Short mmCIF file of C-alpha atoms and ligand atoms in Angstrom, two decimals:
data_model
loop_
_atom_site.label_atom_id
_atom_site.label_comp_id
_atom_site.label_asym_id
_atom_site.label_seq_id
_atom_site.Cartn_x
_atom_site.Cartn_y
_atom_site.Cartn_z
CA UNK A 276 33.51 -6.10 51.74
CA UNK A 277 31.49 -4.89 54.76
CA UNK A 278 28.28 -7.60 55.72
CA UNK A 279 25.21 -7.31 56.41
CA UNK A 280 21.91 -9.22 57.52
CA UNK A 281 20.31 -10.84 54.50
CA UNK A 282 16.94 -9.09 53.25
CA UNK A 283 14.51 -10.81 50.94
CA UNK A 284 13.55 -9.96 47.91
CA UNK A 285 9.95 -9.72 49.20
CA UNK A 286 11.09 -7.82 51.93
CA UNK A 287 12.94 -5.64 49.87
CA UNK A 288 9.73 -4.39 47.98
CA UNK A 289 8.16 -4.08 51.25
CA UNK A 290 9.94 -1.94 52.56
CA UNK A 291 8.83 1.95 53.00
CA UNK A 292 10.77 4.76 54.05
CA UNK A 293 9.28 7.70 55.72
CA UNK A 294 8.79 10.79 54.29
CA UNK A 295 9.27 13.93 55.85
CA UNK A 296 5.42 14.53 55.90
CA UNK A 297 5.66 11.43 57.67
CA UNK A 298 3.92 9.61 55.27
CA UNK A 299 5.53 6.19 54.17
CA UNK A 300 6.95 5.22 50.60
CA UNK A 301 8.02 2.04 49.24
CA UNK A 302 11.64 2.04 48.60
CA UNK A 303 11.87 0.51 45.40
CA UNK A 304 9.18 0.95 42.64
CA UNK A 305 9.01 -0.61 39.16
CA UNK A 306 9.28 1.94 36.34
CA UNK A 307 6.60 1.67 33.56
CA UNK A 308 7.92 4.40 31.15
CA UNK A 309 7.98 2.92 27.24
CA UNK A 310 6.18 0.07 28.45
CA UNK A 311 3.47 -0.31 25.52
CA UNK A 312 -0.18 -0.37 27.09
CA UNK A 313 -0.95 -3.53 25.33
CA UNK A 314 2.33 -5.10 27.73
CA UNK A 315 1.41 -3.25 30.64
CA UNK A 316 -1.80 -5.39 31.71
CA UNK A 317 0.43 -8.53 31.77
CA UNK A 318 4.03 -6.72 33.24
CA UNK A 319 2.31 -5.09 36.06
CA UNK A 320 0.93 -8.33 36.86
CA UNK A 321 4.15 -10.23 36.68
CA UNK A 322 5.63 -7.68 38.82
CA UNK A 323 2.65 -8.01 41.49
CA UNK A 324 3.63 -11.50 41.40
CA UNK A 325 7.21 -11.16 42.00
CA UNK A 326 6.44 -8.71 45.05
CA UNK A 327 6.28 -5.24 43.42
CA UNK A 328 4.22 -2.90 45.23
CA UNK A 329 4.68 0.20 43.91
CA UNK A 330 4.49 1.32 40.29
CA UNK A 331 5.32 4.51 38.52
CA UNK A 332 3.38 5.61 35.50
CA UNK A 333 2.31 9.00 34.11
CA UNK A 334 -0.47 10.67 32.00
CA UNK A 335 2.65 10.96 29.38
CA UNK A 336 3.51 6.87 29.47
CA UNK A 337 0.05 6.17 28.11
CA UNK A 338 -0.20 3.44 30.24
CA UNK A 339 -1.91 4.91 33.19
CA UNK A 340 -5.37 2.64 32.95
CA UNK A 341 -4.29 -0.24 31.84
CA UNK A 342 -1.87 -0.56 34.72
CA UNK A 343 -4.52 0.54 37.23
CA UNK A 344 -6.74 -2.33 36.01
CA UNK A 345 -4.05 -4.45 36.44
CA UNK A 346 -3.52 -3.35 39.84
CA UNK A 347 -7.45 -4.03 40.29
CA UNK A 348 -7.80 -7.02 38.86
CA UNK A 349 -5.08 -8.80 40.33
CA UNK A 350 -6.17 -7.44 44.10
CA UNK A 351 -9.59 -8.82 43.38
CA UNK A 352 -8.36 -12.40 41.72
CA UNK A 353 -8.25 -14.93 44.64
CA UNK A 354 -6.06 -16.81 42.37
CA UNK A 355 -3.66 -14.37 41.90
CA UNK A 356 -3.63 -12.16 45.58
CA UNK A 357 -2.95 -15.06 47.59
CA UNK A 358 -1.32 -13.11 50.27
CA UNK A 359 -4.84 -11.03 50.39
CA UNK A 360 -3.45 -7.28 49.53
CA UNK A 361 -5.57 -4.32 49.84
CA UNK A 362 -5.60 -1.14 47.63
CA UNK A 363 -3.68 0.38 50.60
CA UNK A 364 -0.57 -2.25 50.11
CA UNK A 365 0.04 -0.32 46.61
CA UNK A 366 1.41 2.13 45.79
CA UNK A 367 0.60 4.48 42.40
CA UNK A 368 1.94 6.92 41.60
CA UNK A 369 1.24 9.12 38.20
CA UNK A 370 2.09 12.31 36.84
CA UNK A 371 1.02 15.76 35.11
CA UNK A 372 1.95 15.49 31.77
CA UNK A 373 1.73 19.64 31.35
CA UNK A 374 1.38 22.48 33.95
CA UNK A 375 -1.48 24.67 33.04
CA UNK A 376 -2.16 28.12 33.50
CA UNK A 377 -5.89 27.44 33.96
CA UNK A 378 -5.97 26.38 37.36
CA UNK A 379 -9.75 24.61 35.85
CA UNK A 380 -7.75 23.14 33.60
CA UNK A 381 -5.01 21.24 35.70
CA UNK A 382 -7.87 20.26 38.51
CA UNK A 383 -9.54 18.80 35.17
CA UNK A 384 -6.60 16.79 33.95
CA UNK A 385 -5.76 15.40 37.73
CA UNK A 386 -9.56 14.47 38.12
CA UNK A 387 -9.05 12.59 35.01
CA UNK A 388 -6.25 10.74 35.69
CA UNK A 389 -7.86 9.58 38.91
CA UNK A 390 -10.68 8.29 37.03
CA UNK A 391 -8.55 6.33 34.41
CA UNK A 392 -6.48 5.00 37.32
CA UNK A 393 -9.80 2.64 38.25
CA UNK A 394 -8.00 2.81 41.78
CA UNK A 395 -9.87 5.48 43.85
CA UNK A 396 -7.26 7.68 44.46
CA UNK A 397 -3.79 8.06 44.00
CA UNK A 398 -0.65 7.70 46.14
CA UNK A 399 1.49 10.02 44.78
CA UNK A 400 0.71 12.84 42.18
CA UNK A 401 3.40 14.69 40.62
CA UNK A 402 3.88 17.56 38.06
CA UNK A 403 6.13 15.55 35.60
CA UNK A 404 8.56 18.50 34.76
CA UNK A 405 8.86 22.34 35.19
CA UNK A 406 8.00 22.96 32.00
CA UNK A 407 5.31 25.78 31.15
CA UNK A 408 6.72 28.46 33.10
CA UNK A 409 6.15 30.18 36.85
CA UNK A 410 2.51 30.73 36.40
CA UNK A 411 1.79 27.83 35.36
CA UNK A 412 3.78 25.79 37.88
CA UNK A 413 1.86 27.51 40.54
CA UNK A 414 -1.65 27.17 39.15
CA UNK A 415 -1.01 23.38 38.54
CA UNK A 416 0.28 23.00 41.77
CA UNK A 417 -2.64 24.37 43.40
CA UNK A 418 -4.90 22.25 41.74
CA UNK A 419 -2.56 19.29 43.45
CA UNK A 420 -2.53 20.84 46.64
CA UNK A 421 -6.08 20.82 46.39
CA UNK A 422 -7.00 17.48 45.06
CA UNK A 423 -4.87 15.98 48.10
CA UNK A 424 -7.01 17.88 50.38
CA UNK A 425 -9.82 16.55 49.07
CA UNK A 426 -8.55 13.15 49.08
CA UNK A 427 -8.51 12.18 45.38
CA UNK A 428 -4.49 12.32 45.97
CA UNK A 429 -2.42 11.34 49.29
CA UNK A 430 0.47 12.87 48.10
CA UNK A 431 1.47 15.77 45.72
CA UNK A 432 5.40 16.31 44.46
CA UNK A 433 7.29 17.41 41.70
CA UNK A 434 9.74 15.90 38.75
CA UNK A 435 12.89 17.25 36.55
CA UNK A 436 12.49 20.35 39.36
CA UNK A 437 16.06 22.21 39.72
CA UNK A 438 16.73 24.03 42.84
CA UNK A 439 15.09 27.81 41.06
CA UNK A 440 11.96 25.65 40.69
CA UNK A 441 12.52 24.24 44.28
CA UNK A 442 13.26 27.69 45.70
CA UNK A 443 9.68 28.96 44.44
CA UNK A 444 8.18 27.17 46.71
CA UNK A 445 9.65 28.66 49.76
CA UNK A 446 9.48 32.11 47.77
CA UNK A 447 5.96 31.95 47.37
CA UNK A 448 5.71 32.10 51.29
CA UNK A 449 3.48 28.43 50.94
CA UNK A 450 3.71 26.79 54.33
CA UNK A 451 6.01 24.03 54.77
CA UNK A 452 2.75 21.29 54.28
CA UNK A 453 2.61 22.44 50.97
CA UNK A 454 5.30 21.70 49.65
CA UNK A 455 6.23 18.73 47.27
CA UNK A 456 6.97 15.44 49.18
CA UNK A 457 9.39 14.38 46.56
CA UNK A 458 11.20 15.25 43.38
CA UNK A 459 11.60 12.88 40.83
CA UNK A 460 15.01 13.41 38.89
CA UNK A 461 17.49 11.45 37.16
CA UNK A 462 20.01 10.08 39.40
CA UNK A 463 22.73 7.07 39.10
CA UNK A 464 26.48 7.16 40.04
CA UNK A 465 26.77 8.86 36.29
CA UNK A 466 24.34 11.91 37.04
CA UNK A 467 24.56 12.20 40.53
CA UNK A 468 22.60 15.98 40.68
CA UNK A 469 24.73 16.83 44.11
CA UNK A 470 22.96 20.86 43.64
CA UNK A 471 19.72 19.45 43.16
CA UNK A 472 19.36 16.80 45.92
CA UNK A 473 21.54 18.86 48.16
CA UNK A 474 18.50 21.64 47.68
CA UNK A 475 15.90 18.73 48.09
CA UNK A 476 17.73 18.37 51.81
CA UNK A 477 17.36 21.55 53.17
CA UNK A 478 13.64 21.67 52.15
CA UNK A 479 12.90 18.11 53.19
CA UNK A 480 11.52 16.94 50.24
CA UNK A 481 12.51 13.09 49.65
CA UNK A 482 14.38 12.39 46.42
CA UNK A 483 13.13 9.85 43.23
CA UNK A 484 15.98 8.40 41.35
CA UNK A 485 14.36 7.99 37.86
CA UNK A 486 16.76 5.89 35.30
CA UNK A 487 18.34 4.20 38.16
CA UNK A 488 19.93 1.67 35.90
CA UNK A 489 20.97 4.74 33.47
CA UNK A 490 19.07 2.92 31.15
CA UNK A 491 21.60 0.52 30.93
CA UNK A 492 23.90 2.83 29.12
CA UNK A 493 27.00 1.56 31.15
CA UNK A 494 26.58 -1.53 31.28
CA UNK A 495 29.26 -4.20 30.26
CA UNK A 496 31.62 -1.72 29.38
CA UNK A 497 35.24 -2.83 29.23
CA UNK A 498 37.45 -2.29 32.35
CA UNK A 499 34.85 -0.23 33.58
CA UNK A 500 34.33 0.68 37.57
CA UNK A 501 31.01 0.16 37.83
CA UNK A 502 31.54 -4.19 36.43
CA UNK A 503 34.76 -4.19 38.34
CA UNK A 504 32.51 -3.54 41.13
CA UNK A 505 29.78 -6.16 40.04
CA UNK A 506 32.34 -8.33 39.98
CA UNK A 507 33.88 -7.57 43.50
CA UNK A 508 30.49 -8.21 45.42
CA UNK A 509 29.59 -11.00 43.46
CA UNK A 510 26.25 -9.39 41.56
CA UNK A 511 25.31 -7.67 38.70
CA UNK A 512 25.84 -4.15 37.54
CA UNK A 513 22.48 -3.52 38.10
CA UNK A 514 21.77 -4.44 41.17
CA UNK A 515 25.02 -2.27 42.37
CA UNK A 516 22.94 0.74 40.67
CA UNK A 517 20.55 -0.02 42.83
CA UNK A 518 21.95 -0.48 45.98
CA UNK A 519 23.62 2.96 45.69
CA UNK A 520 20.63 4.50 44.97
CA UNK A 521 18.66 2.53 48.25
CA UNK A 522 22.28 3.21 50.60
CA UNK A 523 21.84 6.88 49.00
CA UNK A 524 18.37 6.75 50.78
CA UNK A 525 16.05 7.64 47.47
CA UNK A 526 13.60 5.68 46.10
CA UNK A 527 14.55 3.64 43.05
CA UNK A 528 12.21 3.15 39.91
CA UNK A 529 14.15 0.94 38.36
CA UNK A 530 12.28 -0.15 35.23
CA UNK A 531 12.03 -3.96 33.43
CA UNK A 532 9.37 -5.88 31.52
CA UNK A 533 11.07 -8.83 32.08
CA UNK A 534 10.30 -11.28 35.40
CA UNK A 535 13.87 -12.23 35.58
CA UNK A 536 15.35 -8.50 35.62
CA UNK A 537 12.70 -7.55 37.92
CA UNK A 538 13.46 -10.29 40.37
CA UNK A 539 17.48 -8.84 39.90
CA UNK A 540 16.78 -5.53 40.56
CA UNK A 541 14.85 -6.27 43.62
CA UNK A 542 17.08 -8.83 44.91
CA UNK A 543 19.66 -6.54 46.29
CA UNK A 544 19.15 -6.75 50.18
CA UNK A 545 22.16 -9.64 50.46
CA UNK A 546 24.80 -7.18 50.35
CA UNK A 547 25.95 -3.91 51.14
CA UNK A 548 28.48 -1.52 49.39
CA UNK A 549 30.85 -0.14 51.56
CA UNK A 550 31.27 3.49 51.88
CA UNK A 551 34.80 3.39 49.94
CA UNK A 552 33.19 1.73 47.00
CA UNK A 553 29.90 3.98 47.50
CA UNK A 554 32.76 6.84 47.23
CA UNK A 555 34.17 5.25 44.02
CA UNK A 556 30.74 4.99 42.29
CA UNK A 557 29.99 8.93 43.55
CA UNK A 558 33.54 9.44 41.60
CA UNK A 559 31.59 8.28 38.15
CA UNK A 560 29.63 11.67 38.04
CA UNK A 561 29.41 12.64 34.30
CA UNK A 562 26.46 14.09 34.25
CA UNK A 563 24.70 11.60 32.06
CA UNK A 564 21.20 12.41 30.26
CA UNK A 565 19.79 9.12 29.54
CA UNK A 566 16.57 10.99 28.22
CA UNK A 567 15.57 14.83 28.80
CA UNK A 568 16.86 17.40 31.63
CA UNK A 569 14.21 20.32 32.26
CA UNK A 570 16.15 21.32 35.26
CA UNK A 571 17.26 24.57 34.09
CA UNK A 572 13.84 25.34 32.24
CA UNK A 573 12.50 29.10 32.33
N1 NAP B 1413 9.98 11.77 35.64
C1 NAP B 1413 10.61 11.59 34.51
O1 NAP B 1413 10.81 12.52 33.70
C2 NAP B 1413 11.14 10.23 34.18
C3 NAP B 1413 12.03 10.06 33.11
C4 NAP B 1413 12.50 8.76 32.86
C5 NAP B 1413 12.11 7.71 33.66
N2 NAP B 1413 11.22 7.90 34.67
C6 NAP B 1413 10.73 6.77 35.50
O2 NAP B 1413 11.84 6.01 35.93
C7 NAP B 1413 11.70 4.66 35.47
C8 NAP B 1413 13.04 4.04 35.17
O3 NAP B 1413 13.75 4.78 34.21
P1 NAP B 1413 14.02 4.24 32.74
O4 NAP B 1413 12.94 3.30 32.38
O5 NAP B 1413 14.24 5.40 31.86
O6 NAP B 1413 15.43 3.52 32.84
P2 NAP B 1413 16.15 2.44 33.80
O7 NAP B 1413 15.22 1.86 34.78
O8 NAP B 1413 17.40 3.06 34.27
O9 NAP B 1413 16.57 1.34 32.73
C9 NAP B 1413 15.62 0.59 32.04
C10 NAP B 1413 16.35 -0.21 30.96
O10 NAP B 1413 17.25 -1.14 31.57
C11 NAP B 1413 16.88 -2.49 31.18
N3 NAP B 1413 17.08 -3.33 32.37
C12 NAP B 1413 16.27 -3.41 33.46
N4 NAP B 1413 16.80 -4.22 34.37
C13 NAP B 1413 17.95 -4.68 33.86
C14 NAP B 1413 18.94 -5.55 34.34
N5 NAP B 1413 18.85 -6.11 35.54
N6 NAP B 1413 20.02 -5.82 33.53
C15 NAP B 1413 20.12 -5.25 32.31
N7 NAP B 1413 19.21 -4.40 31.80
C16 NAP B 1413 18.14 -4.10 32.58
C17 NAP B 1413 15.44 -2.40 30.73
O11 NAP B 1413 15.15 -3.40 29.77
P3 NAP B 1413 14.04 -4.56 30.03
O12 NAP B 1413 12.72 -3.87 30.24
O13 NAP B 1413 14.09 -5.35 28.78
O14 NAP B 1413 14.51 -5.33 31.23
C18 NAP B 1413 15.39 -1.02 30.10
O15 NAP B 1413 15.91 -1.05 28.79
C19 NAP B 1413 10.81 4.81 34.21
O16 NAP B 1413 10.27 3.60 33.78
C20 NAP B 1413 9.83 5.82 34.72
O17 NAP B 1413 8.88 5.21 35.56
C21 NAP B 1413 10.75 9.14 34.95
#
């Protein structure tokens, strides 16, 4: 088993990588899809407490403004914010729940979701799938393009995009600024979309690993790799999920409602997996749909 220096848990959820429009992402964010809204007040806030600084939500989750009040409230309780965080130590990010043809319309929807978000703006904007066709992709993505410009949004990307949706970008001559910053797609040792992110490469356009834990959907099975592994480096399954998707170099929205998991899937920065075992998990590729795959759509 290869060592490495010990990282926190705080540290852990601290920790940003850069982007390739040099802006800076946390590396692990909590996940807050199927979380109901009447949890979400009191999960976000457990998760501030344990150290999360980044959250994930989307127009779709209906969850997006009760979890920027929570976000709010807890930076503004001295009680609570005892390290004194600003709005700019959190990251939010949200999401398009359709791409419009209406250029109007998209710019209305984004403005909205700003607005419920309580927040001022938000970090990271993306279209939450291809879906709607070409047009439609392009007229929604102007209106993201534009809201960033104008502040409302630091950073626009995409979600579920497969590499002909990636390609249009490039095809529709858009300067490399305007591209997405990242794409959001399923990705754990059991769907490890090597076309995709190899795609996401070339542009440089960082990559999201949505369903990190596969939704759990391989977990304690018997004889299995992935727990012989667990078992090996002395954690759990999910936290060796995790740590291939941080050694990978994505960001990891790993998703729990419960203080315990969350505190698990953030404490990960005690151990490494060596490149043999990160080799072995790559070998687990079954490409695994935990919930939808729009990659392919028209
Ligand atoms: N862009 C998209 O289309 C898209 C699609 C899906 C997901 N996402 C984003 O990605 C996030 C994560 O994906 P996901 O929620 O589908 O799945 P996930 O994070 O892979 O798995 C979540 C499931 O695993 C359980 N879990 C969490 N930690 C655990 C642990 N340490 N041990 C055992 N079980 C554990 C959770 O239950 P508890 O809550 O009870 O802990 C929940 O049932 C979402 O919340 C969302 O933000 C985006």
């Amino acid at each position: 088993m290869s060592t490495k220096k010990s990282t926190t848990t705080t540290e852990m959820l601290t920790q940003k990588i850069k982007l390739p429009n040099s802006l800076q992402i946390p590396q692990i964010h909590l996940g807050l899809y199927e979380v109901p809204p009447s949890q979400t007040s009191s999960v976000v806030r457990t998760a501030l407490g344990v150290g999360y600084r980044a959250f994930d939500t989307a127009q779709w989750y209906s969850n997006e403004a009760e979890a920027g009040r929570a976000i709010s409230s807890f930076l503004s309780s001295p009680s609570l914010n005892r390290d004194g965080l600003a709005r700019s130590d959190i990251f939010y990010t949200t999401k398009l729940r359709h791409n419009y043809e209406s250029y109007d319309a998209a710019r209305e929807s984004i403005a909205r979701s700003v607005e419920a978000s309580g927040l001022g703006y938000v970090d990271l904007f993306l279209l939450h799938s291809p879906l709607g066709g070409r047009k439609a992709r392009e007229a929604s993505w102007r209106a993201l393009c534009d809201a960033v410009s104008e502040g409302k949004v630091r950073m626009a990307g995409v979600s579920n995009f497969g590499v002909a949706h990636l390609r249009e970008f490039s095809e529709r001559g858009l300067e490399r600024e305007k591209w997405p910053a990242v794409n959001q797609i399923e990705c754990h040792p059991f769907n490890t979309q090597t076309e995709i992110r190899k795609v996401c490469e070339e542009m440089g356009i960082a990559v999201q690993a949505y369903a990190p834990l596969a939704r759990g959907m391989r977990f304690n099975a018997r004889g299995s790799k992935l727990g012989g592994l667990a078992k090996k480096y002395g954690c759990s399954e999910a936290q060796i999920l995790v740590r291939w998707g941080l050694q990978k170099g994505f960001v990891v929205l790993p998703k729990s409602t419960n203080e315990g998991r969350m505190k698990e899937n953030a404490d990960v920065g005690w151990f490494e997996i060596s490149e043999e075992d990160v080799e072995v998990l790559d070998g687990l590729n079954e490409g695994l749909v935990t919930d939808w795959d729009p990659t392919d759509a028209p």
